mmCIF file with all atom_site columns, C-alpha atoms in Angstrom:
data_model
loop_
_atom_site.group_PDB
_atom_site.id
_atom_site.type_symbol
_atom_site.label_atom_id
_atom_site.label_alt_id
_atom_site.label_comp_id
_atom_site.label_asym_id
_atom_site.label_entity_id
_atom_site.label_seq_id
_atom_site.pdbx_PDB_ins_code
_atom_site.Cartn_x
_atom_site.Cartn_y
_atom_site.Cartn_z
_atom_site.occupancy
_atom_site.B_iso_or_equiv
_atom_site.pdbx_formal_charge
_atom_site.auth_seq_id
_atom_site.auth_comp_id
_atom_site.auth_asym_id
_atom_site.auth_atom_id
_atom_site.pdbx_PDB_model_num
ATOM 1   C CA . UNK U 1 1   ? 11.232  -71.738 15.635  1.00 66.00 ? 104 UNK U CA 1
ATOM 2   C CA . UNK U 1 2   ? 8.017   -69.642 15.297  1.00 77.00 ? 105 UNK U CA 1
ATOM 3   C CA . UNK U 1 3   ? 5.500   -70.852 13.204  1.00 83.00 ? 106 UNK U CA 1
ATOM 4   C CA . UNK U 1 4   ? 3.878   -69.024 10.703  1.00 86.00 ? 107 UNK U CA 1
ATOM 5   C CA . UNK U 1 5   ? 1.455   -69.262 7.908   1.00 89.00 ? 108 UNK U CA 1
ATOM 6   C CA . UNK U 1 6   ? 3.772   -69.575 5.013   1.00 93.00 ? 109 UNK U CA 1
ATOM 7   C CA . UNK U 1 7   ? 1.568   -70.226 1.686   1.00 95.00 ? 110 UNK U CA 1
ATOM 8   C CA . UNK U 1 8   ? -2.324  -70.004 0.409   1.00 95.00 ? 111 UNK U CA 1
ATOM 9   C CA . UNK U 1 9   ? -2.663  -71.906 -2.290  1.00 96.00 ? 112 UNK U CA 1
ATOM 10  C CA . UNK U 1 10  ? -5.146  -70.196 -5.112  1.00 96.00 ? 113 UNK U CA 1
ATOM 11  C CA . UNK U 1 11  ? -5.689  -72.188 -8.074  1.00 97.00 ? 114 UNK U CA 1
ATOM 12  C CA . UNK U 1 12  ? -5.216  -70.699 -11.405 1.00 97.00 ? 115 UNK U CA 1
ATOM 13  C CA . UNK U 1 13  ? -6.172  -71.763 -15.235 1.00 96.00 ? 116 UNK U CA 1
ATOM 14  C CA . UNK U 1 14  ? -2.473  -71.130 -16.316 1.00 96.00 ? 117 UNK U CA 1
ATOM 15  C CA . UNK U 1 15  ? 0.986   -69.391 -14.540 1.00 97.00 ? 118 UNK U CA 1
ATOM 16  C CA . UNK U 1 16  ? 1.765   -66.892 -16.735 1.00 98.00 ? 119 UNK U CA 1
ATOM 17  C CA . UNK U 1 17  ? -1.457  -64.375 -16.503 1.00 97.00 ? 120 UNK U CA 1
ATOM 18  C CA . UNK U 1 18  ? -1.524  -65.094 -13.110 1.00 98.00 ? 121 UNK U CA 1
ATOM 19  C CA . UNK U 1 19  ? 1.843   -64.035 -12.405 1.00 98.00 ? 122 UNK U CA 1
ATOM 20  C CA . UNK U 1 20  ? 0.895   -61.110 -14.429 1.00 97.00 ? 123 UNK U CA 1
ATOM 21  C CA . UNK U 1 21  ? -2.125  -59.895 -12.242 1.00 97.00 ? 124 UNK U CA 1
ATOM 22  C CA . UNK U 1 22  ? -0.237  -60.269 -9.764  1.00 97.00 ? 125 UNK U CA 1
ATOM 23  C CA . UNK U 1 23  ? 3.124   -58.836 -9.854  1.00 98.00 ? 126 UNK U CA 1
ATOM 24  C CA . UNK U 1 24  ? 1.781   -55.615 -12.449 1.00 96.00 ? 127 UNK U CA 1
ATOM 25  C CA . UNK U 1 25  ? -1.795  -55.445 -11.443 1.00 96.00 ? 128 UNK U CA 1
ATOM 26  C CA . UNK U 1 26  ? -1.302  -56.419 -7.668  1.00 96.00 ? 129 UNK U CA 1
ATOM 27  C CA . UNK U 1 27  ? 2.441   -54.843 -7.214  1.00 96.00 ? 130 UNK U CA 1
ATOM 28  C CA . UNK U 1 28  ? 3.033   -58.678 -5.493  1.00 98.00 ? 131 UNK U CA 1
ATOM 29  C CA . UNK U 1 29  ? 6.719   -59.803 -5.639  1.00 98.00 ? 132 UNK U CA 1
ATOM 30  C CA . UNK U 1 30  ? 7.816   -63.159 -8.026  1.00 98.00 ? 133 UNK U CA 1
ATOM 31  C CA . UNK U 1 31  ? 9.368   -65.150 -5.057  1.00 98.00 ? 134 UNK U CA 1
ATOM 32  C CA . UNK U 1 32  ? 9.876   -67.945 -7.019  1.00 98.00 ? 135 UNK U CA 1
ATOM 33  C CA . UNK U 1 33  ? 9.102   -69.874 -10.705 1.00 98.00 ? 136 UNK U CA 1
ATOM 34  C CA . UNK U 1 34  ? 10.792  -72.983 -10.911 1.00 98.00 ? 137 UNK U CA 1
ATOM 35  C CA . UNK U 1 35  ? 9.712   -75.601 -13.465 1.00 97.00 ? 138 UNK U CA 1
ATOM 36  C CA . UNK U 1 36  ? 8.978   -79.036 -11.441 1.00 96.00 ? 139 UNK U CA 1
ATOM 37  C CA . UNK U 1 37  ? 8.652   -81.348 -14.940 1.00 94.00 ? 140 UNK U CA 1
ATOM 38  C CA . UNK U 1 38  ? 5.814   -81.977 -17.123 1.00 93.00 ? 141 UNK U CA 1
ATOM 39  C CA . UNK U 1 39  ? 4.422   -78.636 -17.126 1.00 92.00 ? 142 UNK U CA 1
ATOM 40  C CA . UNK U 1 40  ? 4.377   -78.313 -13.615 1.00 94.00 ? 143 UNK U CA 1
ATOM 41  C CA . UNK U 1 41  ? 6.004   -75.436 -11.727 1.00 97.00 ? 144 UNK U CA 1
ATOM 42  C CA . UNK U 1 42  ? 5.989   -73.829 -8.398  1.00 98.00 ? 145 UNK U CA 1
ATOM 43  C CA . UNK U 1 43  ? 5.359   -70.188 -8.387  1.00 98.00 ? 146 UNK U CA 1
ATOM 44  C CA . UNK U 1 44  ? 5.081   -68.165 -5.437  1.00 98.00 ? 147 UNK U CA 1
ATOM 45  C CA . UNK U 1 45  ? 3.903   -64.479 -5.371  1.00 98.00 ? 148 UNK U CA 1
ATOM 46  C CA . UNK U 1 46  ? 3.891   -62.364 -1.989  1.00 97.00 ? 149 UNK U CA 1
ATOM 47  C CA . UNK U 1 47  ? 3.254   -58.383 -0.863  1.00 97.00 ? 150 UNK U CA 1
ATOM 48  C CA . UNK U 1 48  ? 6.408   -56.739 -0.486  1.00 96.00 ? 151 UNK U CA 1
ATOM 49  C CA . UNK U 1 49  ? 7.840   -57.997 2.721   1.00 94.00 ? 152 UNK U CA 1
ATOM 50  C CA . UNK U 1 50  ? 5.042   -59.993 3.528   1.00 94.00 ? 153 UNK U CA 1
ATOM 51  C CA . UNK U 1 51  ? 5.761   -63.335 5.285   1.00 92.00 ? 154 UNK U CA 1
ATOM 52  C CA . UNK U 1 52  ? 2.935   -65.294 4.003   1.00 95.00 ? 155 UNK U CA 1
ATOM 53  C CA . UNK U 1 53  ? 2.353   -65.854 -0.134  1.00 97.00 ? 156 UNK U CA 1
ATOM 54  C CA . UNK U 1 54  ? 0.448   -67.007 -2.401  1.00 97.00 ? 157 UNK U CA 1
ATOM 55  C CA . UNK U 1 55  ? 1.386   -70.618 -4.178  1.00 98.00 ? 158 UNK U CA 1
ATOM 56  C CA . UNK U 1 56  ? -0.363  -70.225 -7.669  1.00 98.00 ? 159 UNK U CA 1
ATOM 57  C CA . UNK U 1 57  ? -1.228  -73.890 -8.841  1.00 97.00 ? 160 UNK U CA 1
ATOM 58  C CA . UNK U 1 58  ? -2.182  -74.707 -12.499 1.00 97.00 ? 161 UNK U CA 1
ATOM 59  C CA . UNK U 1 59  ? -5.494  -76.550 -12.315 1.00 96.00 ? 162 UNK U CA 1
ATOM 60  C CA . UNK U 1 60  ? -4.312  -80.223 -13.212 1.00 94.00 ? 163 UNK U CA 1
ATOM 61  C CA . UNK U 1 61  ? -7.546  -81.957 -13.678 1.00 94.00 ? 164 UNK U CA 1
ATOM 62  C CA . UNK U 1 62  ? -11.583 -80.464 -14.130 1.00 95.00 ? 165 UNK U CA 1
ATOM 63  C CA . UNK U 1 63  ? -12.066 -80.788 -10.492 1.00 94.00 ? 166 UNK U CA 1
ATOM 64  C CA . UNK U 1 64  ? -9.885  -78.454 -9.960  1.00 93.00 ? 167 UNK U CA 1
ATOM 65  C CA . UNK U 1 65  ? -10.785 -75.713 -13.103 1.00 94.00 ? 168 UNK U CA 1
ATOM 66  C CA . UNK U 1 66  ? -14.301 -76.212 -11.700 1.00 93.00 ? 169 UNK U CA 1
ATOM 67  C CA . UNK U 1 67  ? -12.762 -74.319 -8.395  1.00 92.00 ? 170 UNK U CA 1
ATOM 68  C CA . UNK U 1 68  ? -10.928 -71.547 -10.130 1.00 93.00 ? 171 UNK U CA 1
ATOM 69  C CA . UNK U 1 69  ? -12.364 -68.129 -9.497  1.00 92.00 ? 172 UNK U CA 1
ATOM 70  C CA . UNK U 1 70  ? -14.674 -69.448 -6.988  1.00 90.00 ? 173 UNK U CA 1
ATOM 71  C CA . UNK U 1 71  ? -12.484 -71.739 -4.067  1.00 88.00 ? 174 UNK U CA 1
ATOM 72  C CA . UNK U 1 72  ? -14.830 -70.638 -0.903  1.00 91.00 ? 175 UNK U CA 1
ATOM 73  C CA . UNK U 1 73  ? -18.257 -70.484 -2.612  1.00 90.00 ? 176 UNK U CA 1
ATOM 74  C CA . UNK U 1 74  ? -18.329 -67.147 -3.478  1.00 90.00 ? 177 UNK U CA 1
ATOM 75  C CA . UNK U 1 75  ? -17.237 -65.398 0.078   1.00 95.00 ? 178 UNK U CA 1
ATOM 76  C CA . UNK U 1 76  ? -14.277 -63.159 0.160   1.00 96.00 ? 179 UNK U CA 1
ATOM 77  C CA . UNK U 1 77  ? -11.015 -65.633 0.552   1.00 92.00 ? 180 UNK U CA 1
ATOM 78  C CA . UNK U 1 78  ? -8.544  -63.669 0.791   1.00 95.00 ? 181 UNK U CA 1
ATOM 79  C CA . UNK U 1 79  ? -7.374  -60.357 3.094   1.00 96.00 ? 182 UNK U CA 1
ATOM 80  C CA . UNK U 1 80  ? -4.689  -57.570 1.784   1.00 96.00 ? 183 UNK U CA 1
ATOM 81  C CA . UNK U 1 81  ? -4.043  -55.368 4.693   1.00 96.00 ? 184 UNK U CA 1
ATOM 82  C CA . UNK U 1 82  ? -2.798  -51.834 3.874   1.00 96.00 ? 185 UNK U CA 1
ATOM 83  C CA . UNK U 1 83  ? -1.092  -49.201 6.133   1.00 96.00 ? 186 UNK U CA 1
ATOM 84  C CA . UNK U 1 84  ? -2.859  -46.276 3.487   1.00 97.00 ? 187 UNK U CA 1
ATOM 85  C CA . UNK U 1 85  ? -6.294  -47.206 2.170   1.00 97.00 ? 188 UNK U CA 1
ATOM 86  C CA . UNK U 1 86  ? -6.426  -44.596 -0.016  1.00 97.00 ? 189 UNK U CA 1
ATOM 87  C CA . UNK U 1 87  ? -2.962  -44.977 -1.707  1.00 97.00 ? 190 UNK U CA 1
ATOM 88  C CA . UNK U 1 88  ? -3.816  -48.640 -2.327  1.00 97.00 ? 191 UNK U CA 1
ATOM 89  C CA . UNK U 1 89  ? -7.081  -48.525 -3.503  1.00 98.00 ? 192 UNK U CA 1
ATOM 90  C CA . UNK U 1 90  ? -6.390  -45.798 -6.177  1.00 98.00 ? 193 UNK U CA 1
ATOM 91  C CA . UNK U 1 91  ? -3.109  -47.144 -7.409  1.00 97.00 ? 194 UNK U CA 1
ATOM 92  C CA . UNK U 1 92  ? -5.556  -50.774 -7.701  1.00 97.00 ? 195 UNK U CA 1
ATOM 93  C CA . UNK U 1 93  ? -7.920  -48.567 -9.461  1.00 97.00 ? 196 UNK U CA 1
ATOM 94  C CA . UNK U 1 94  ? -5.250  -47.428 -11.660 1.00 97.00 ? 197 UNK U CA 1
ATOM 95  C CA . UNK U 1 95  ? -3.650  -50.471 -12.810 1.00 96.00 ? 198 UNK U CA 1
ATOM 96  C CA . UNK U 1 96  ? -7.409  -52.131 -13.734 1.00 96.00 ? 199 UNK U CA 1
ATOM 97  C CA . UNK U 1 97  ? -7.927  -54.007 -10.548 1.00 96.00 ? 200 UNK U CA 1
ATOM 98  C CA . UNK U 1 98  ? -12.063 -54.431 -10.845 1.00 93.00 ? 201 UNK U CA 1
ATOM 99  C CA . UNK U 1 99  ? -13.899 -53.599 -7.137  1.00 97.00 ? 202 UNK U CA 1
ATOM 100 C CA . UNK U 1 100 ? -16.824 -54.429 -6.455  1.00 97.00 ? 203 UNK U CA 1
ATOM 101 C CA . UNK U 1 101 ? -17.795 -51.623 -4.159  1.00 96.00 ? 204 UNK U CA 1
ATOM 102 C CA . UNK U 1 102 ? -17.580 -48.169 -3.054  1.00 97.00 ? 205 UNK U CA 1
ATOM 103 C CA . UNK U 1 103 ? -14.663 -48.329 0.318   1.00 98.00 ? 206 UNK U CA 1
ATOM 104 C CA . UNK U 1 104 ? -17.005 -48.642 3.188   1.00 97.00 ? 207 UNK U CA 1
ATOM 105 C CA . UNK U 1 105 ? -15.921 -47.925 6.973   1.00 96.00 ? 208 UNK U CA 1
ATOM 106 C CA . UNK U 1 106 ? -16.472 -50.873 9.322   1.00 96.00 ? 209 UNK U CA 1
ATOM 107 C CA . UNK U 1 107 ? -15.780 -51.684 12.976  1.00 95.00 ? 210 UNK U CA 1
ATOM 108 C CA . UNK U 1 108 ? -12.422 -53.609 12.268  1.00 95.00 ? 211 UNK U CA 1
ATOM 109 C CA . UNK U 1 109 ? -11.366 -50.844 9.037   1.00 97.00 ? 212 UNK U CA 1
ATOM 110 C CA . UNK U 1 110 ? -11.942 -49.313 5.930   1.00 97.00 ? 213 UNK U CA 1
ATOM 111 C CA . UNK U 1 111 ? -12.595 -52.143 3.440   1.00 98.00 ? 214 UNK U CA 1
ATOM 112 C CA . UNK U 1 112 ? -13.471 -52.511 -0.040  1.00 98.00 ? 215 UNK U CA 1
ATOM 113 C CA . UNK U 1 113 ? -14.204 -56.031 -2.321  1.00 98.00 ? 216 UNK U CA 1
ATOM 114 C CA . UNK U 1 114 ? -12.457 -56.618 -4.979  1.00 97.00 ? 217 UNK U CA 1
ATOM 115 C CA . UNK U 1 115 ? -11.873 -59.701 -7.662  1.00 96.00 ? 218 UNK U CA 1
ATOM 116 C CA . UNK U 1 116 ? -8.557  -60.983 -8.413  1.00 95.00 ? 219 UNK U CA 1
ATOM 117 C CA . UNK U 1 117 ? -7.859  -62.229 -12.427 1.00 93.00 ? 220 UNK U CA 1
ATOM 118 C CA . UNK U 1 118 ? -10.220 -65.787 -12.213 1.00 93.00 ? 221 UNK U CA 1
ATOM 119 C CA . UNK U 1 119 ? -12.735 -63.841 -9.878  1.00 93.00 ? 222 UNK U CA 1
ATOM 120 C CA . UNK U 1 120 ? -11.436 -64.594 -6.434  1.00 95.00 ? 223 UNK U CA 1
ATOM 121 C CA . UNK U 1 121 ? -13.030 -62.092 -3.969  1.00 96.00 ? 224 UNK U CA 1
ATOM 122 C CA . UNK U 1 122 ? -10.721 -59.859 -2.021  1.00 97.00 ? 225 UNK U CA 1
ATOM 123 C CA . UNK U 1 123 ? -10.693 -57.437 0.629   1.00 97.00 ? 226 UNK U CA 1
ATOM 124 C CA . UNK U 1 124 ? -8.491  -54.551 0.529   1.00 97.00 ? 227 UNK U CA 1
ATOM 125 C CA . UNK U 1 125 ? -8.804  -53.557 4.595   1.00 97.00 ? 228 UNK U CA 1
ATOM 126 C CA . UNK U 1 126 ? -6.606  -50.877 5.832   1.00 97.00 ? 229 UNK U CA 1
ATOM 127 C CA . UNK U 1 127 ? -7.285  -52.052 10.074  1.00 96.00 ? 230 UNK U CA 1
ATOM 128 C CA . UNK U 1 128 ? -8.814  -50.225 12.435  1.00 94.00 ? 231 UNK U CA 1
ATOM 129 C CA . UNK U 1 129 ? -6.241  -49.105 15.216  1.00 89.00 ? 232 UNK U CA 1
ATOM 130 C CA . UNK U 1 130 ? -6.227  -51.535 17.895  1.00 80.00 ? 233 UNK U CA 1
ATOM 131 C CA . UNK U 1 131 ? -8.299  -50.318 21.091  1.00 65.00 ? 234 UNK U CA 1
#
């Protein structure tokens, strides 16, 4: 069998507004919700026909609401690749997704920052073609 990534976990203050952002705001899939006992659940979010997802975990104790919004210290932690930059980043726009910059042309694509629902930094890259 191949391996793959599968999941990313981000950690989230609670499921439902997260689920939100990211199925309306996002257009993400809702893989899967189900309720694990006492609160818990496991809810997985993905890109259409993306093989990797996200696993959006509750915070369960302050340690871990200390790291939502801000899991890798403030640098961008997570990549959404596009095939049209410019479709993506206006229908974003559109549904209130908050960038942080003007799209900017780099050696590796056409990139702009963005901030997920708890303040995650994204990058919306649509790839340079491969030389």
């Amino acid at each position: 069998m191949p391996r793959h990534l599968a999941l990313v976990t981000v950690v989230v203050d609670s499921y439902d507004p997260a689920i939100d952002f990211y199925v309306r705001r996002l257009g993400f899939d809702l893989r899967e919700d189900t309720p694990l006992g006492d609160g818990k659940r496991w809810v997985v979010v993905a890109p259409p026909g993306a093989a990797t997802g996200l696993l959006l975990a509750e915070a369960a104790d302050s340690r871990q609401r200390e790291r939502v919004g801000d899991q890798t210290g403030g640098r961008v932690a997570l990549f959404l690749h596009t095939d049209d930059f410019a479709r993506d980043h206006a229908r974003l726009l559109a549904a209130g997704v908050a960038f942080e910059e003007e799209p900017r042309p780099e050696p590796y694509g056409t990139v702009a920052v963005f901030r997920d629902l708890y303040g995650n930094r994204w990058d919306l890259l649509e790839p340079a073609p491969c030389r």
